[in-house]
Each structure stands twice: as structure tokens, then as C-alpha cells.
DNA sequence: CAATGACTTGAAGAAGTATTCAATTAGTCA
DNA sequence: TGACTAATTGAATACTTCTTCAAGTCATTG
């Protein structure tokens, strides 16, 4: 692995940094799903979804399999499901913490605003 | 909060998606640090670091305080430290899992390549 | 006060991502 | 085979984000 770890991490997070990709991963967390269903749940154009699915596929975080005329996607491993669970948990904590944080920041902001 | 949760998540991950920002957060996980020290540890230009620190500040994930002529940064809360710990743990699991995953993918790739 | 050190900001160009639409592949069914 | 649905790909345009450098702030010290 020639890539430094912190860079791998950054790439990984960047890969998660798109609303459609997040939604796909969360939906797949419930189990494998055909594209048709993702499409209905997420409500973007088919080609847009496909583009984002391609990003996830390239990252090796999901797999796809054709069954007849439909293609079904799944998380590439249990690690990924864990990750999404952890992400959800942490994010909600973060966003909850944000409220208190905002208060602290507001003090600074108004102090700064008073000068302007 | 008018922003849908999955979009907030995406923004959050995008905010993490930069090598310098990752390193800063990990260093600050050990405790507050003056810019001078971050600069020495990370080894980028001062202005580059400042730009990335500004991103983290805007996101409300770190705070800065001037003490005399030096500026010291710290994680905005314990949640952030937790997040970085979780991220590290999960990422290393993920990257470890990547090895097996690669093997599986290689099969598919060579099968596909054989047709070309 | 001028000069220096620590850090931040602004702005321009380069590089990377997203969005969109047309074209394409793959499978089904009449 | 030809028409149709499902999904993917390619490519152009529009957007963001990075990087870099010059200029700026703020405190310290000669």
C-alpha cells in the first residue's frame, strides 16, 4: 500500500460525501436491492443514480449482480454495514452537539458583529 | 433544520475528505495544539494549513483561541474526538477487508478481461 | 515606531466532481 | 427480428474545491 493512510482515509470520506451515495448505502444497509427500487426510493434520474453507483462500485464498497433483466446491488461486506451504522450514530450525536456548539459560536459571532 | 439529514451527512463527510484536514483532526485528538506545532507535524505551507483550518472552523468542528502571538486550535467537543476514534477504527477494518475484497474482484475482472 | 514573526485572508488559475443528455448494451417478449 | 424496458456509459458543460502567492492583521521586540 503505497498510499499514506491519512490519504486513503480522505479519499474514503470523499467517496461518502454525496447525498445520493449516502442514501444508497443506507438503503443497502437494509439488504440487497435492485436498481429499480433504489431509483424509486431516491427519486433521481436513472443515469444520475448509475453514475453514483459506479463510484461506489469503483471504490469496492458495493457489488452488483445481474439477475435477468434487473441488476441488484449489495454492500460489499459486513464492514460496510457497520460503517454506515457508526456513521449514523456519530452524525446524529454530532448534529445534536451542534446545538450547544452553536450557542457558544453565537456569542463570538455577535461580539464580532457588534464591531462591524 | 431545513437541510435533509442525508445531505448534512454528505456535507460532513466531504468536510472530512482532505488529507490535511484528517491529519489536523487526528493531531488535535491528542489535545489542543498551536498552529506552529501542526505546521511542523504536517509539513505544508502555512497558508495551505490556514485554509484548511478555516474549513474546519466554519464547520464548527474545531475552535481557535489566540494566546499572545500564537493561535491554538482544539476539537470543538468530545464528540469530535469520538468521531475520529471511530473513523480510525472503522477505516482500518475497512482497509483490512479490502484485501479479501480485492481477491473477489480480481476473479470478476479477469473473467471480464478474458472476453476482451 | 519600524521591523519581525505568527497566522489569516483574498483572489486567480488549475484540478477535480457533478449533472445532463444522447448513445449504447443487455435482456424480454410479441 | 423488431420493439420495448432496464441499466450503464460517454462526453460536454457547469460547479466546487485546491493550491498558491501576494497582501493583510495582530502581537512582540529592538
Tab-separated table of N, CA, C and O in Angstrom, chain A residues 41-93:
chain	number	residue	atom	x	y	z
A	41	UNK	N	-36.931	4.838	-4.530
A	41	UNK	CA	-36.761	5.404	-3.188
A	41	UNK	C	-36.044	6.745	-3.211
A	41	UNK	O	-36.329	7.628	-2.409
A	42	UNK	N	-35.069	6.875	-4.109
A	42	UNK	CA	-34.222	8.063	-4.068
A	42	UNK	C	-34.768	9.162	-4.965
A	42	UNK	O	-34.627	10.348	-4.650
A	43	UNK	N	-35.369	8.756	-6.074
A	43	UNK	CA	-36.006	9.753	-6.904
A	43	UNK	C	-35.064	10.681	-7.655
A	43	UNK	O	-35.250	11.890	-7.649
A	44	UNK	N	-34.041	10.109	-8.278
A	44	UNK	CA	-33.224	10.894	-9.198
A	44	UNK	C	-33.308	10.211	-10.556
A	44	UNK	O	-33.874	9.130	-10.670
A	45	UNK	N	-32.737	10.820	-11.575
A	45	UNK	CA	-32.746	10.205	-12.899
A	45	UNK	C	-31.922	8.930	-12.897
A	45	UNK	O	-30.932	8.832	-12.164
A	46	UNK	N	-32.320	7.987	-13.723
A	46	UNK	CA	-31.637	6.702	-13.782
A	46	UNK	C	-30.147	6.876	-14.045
A	46	UNK	O	-29.311	6.245	-13.386
A	47	UNK	N	-29.805	7.771	-14.952
A	47	UNK	CA	-28.385	7.897	-15.305
A	47	UNK	C	-27.593	8.504	-14.151
A	47	UNK	O	-26.448	8.135	-13.911
A	48	UNK	N	-28.211	9.426	-13.427
A	48	UNK	CA	-27.537	10.002	-12.259
A	48	UNK	C	-27.241	8.923	-11.232
A	48	UNK	O	-26.121	8.831	-10.720
A	49	UNK	N	-28.248	8.122	-10.963
A	49	UNK	CA	-28.053	7.070	-9.984
A	49	UNK	C	-26.950	6.126	-10.430
A	49	UNK	O	-26.063	5.764	-9.658
A	50	UNK	N	-26.984	5.781	-11.699
A	50	UNK	CA	-25.986	4.862	-12.243
A	50	UNK	C	-24.575	5.416	-12.068
A	50	UNK	O	-23.649	4.682	-11.727
A	51	UNK	N	-24.429	6.713	-12.300
A	51	UNK	CA	-23.119	7.341	-12.133
A	51	UNK	C	-22.628	7.169	-10.711
A	51	UNK	O	-21.467	6.849	-10.467
A	52	UNK	N	-23.514	7.393	-9.764
A	52	UNK	CA	-23.104	7.304	-8.365
A	52	UNK	C	-22.860	5.864	-7.958
A	52	UNK	O	-21.956	5.569	-7.173
A	53	UNK	N	-23.669	4.961	-8.504
A	53	UNK	CA	-23.435	3.539	-8.239
A	53	UNK	C	-22.063	3.127	-8.763
A	53	UNK	O	-21.354	2.346	-8.125
A	54	UNK	N	-21.702	3.688	-9.891
A	54	UNK	CA	-20.393	3.376	-10.473
A	54	UNK	C	-19.273	3.828	-9.539
A	54	UNK	O	-18.270	3.127	-9.377
A	55	UNK	N	-19.449	4.987	-8.915
A	55	UNK	CA	-18.444	5.476	-7.969
A	55	UNK	C	-18.303	4.496	-6.810
A	55	UNK	O	-17.180	4.124	-6.431
A	56	UNK	N	-19.412	4.048	-6.294
A	56	UNK	CA	-19.380	3.116	-5.166
A	56	UNK	C	-18.779	1.776	-5.572
A	56	UNK	O	-18.041	1.154	-4.808
A	57	UNK	N	-19.094	1.371	-6.792
A	57	UNK	CA	-18.545	0.105	-7.295
A	57	UNK	C	-17.036	0.197	-7.430
A	57	UNK	O	-16.301	-0.688	-6.984
A	58	UNK	N	-16.579	1.298	-8.035
A	58	UNK	CA	-15.145	1.502	-8.224
A	58	UNK	C	-14.415	1.519	-6.878
A	58	UNK	O	-13.289	1.046	-6.764
A	59	UNK	N	-15.081	2.046	-5.875
A	59	UNK	CA	-14.469	2.105	-4.543
A	59	UNK	C	-14.495	0.737	-3.876
A	59	UNK	O	-13.888	0.537	-2.831
A	60	UNK	N	-15.219	-0.190	-4.476
A	60	UNK	CA	-15.274	-1.544	-3.929
A	60	UNK	C	-16.147	-1.676	-2.708
A	60	UNK	O	-16.041	-2.628	-1.950
A	61	UNK	N	-17.048	-0.733	-2.527
A	61	UNK	CA	-17.865	-0.739	-1.324
A	61	UNK	C	-19.220	-1.383	-1.566
A	61	UNK	O	-19.908	-1.767	-0.636
A	62	UNK	N	-19.593	-1.517	-2.827
A	62	UNK	CA	-20.804	-2.262	-3.186
A	62	UNK	C	-20.481	-3.212	-4.330
A	62	UNK	O	-19.487	-3.049	-5.037
A	63	UNK	N	-21.343	-4.201	-4.494
A	63	UNK	CA	-21.198	-5.121	-5.624
A	63	UNK	C	-22.519	-5.141	-6.381
A	63	UNK	O	-23.568	-4.873	-5.805
A	64	UNK	N	-22.450	-5.485	-7.659
A	64	UNK	CA	-23.680	-5.559	-8.447
A	64	UNK	C	-23.754	-6.916	-9.114
A	64	UNK	O	-22.733	-7.515	-9.438
A	65	UNK	N	-24.980	-7.408	-9.288
A	65	UNK	CA	-25.171	-8.682	-9.964
A	65	UNK	C	-26.424	-8.608	-10.811
A	65	UNK	O	-27.453	-8.111	-10.368
A	66	UNK	N	-26.274	-9.062	-12.029
A	66	UNK	CA	-27.426	-9.060	-12.932
A	66	UNK	C	-28.231	-10.329	-12.709
A	66	UNK	O	-27.683	-11.438	-12.681
A	67	UNK	N	-29.545	-10.160	-12.576
A	67	UNK	CA	-30.449	-11.317	-12.477
A	67	UNK	C	-31.531	-11.093	-13.500
A	67	UNK	O	-32.485	-10.362	-13.248
A	68	UNK	N	-31.375	-11.725	-14.629
A	68	UNK	CA	-32.332	-11.487	-15.704
A	68	UNK	C	-32.199	-10.062	-16.184
A	68	UNK	O	-31.092	-9.611	-16.476
A	69	UNK	N	-33.298	-9.358	-16.195
A	69	UNK	CA	-33.245	-8.013	-16.747
A	69	UNK	C	-32.978	-6.942	-15.684
A	69	UNK	O	-32.831	-5.783	-16.000
A	70	UNK	N	-32.921	-7.352	-14.425
A	70	UNK	CA	-32.666	-6.345	-13.394
A	70	UNK	C	-31.294	-6.541	-12.774
A	70	UNK	O	-30.753	-7.650	-12.771
A	71	UNK	N	-30.735	-5.467	-12.261
A	71	UNK	CA	-29.430	-5.512	-11.606
A	71	UNK	C	-29.638	-5.248	-10.119
A	71	UNK	O	-30.363	-4.322	-9.755
A	72	UNK	N	-29.020	-6.065	-9.313
A	72	UNK	CA	-29.183	-5.917	-7.875
A	72	UNK	C	-27.868	-5.526	-7.238
A	72	UNK	O	-26.829	-6.097	-7.541
A	73	UNK	N	-27.941	-4.545	-6.361
A	73	UNK	CA	-26.751	-4.079	-5.656
A	73	UNK	C	-26.782	-4.542	-4.207
A	73	UNK	O	-27.843	-4.698	-3.613
A	74	UNK	N	-25.576	-4.722	-3.657
A	74	UNK	CA	-25.467	-5.075	-2.239
A	74	UNK	C	-24.192	-4.468	-1.682
A	74	UNK	O	-23.261	-4.162	-2.424
A	75	UNK	N	-24.165	-4.270	-0.372
A	75	UNK	CA	-22.935	-3.826	0.274
A	75	UNK	C	-21.893	-4.918	0.097
A	75	UNK	O	-22.212	-6.099	0.151
A	76	UNK	N	-20.652	-4.512	-0.083
A	76	UNK	CA	-19.601	-5.474	-0.401
A	76	UNK	C	-19.229	-6.351	0.785
A	76	UNK	O	-18.622	-7.391	0.613
A	77	UNK	N	-19.564	-5.925	1.978
A	77	UNK	CA	-19.222	-6.748	3.136
A	77	UNK	C	-19.884	-6.219	4.379
A	77	UNK	O	-20.426	-5.120	4.378
A	78	UNK	N	-19.812	-6.987	5.455
A	78	UNK	CA	-20.443	-6.576	6.706
A	78	UNK	C	-19.782	-5.335	7.294
A	78	UNK	O	-20.432	-4.555	7.976
A	79	UNK	N	-18.489	-5.146	7.006
A	79	UNK	CA	-17.787	-3.955	7.487
A	79	UNK	C	-18.514	-2.691	7.059
A	79	UNK	O	-18.599	-1.727	7.798
A	80	UNK	N	-18.992	-2.738	5.835
A	80	UNK	CA	-19.623	-1.558	5.283
A	80	UNK	C	-20.897	-1.229	6.048
A	80	UNK	O	-21.171	-0.067	6.358
A	81	UNK	N	-21.655	-2.263	6.362
A	81	UNK	CA	-22.875	-2.048	7.147
A	81	UNK	C	-22.518	-1.462	8.510
A	81	UNK	O	-23.159	-0.519	8.979
A	82	UNK	N	-21.483	-1.990	9.121
A	82	UNK	CA	-21.009	-1.455	10.408
A	82	UNK	C	-20.677	0.017	10.264
A	82	UNK	O	-21.046	0.840	11.100
A	83	UNK	N	-19.949	0.282	9.208
A	83	UNK	CA	-19.540	1.663	8.978
A	83	UNK	C	-20.744	2.585	8.916
A	83	UNK	O	-20.780	3.639	9.546
A	84	UNK	N	-21.750	2.175	8.157
A	84	UNK	CA	-22.908	3.036	7.998
A	84	UNK	C	-23.655	3.209	9.315
A	84	UNK	O	-24.149	4.297	9.612
A	85	UNK	N	-23.689	2.151	10.096
A	85	UNK	CA	-24.326	2.268	11.414
A	85	UNK	C	-23.560	3.267	12.271
A	85	UNK	O	-24.148	4.149	12.884
A	86	UNK	N	-22.241	3.113	12.290
A	86	UNK	CA	-21.410	4.014	13.091
A	86	UNK	C	-21.553	5.451	12.603
A	86	UNK	O	-21.681	6.381	13.401
A	87	UNK	N	-21.581	5.598	11.304
A	87	UNK	CA	-21.692	6.943	10.741
A	87	UNK	C	-22.997	7.585	11.179
A	87	UNK	O	-23.025	8.742	11.595
A	88	UNK	N	-24.068	6.827	11.100
A	88	UNK	CA	-25.357	7.371	11.502
A	88	UNK	C	-25.332	7.785	12.967
A	88	UNK	O	-25.748	8.879	13.337
A	89	UNK	N	-24.827	6.880	13.799
A	89	UNK	CA	-24.800	7.151	15.234
A	89	UNK	C	-23.998	8.413	15.542
A	89	UNK	O	-24.451	9.328	16.222
A	90	UNK	N	-22.801	8.450	14.964
A	90	UNK	CA	-21.909	9.577	15.237
A	90	UNK	C	-22.478	10.871	14.694
A	90	UNK	O	-22.441	11.907	15.346
A	91	UNK	N	-23.030	10.792	13.518
A	91	UNK	CA	-23.569	12.002	12.905
A	91	UNK	C	-24.712	12.581	13.715
A	91	UNK	O	-24.785	13.796	13.914
A	92	UNK	N	-25.574	11.727	14.195
A	92	UNK	CA	-26.693	12.254	14.980
A	92	UNK	C	-26.184	12.851	16.284
A	92	UNK	O	-26.652	13.900	16.708
A	93	UNK	N	-25.171	12.215	16.869
A	93	UNK	CA	-24.551	12.795	18.064
A	93	UNK	C	-23.965	14.161	17.739
A	93	UNK	O	-24.204	15.142	18.434
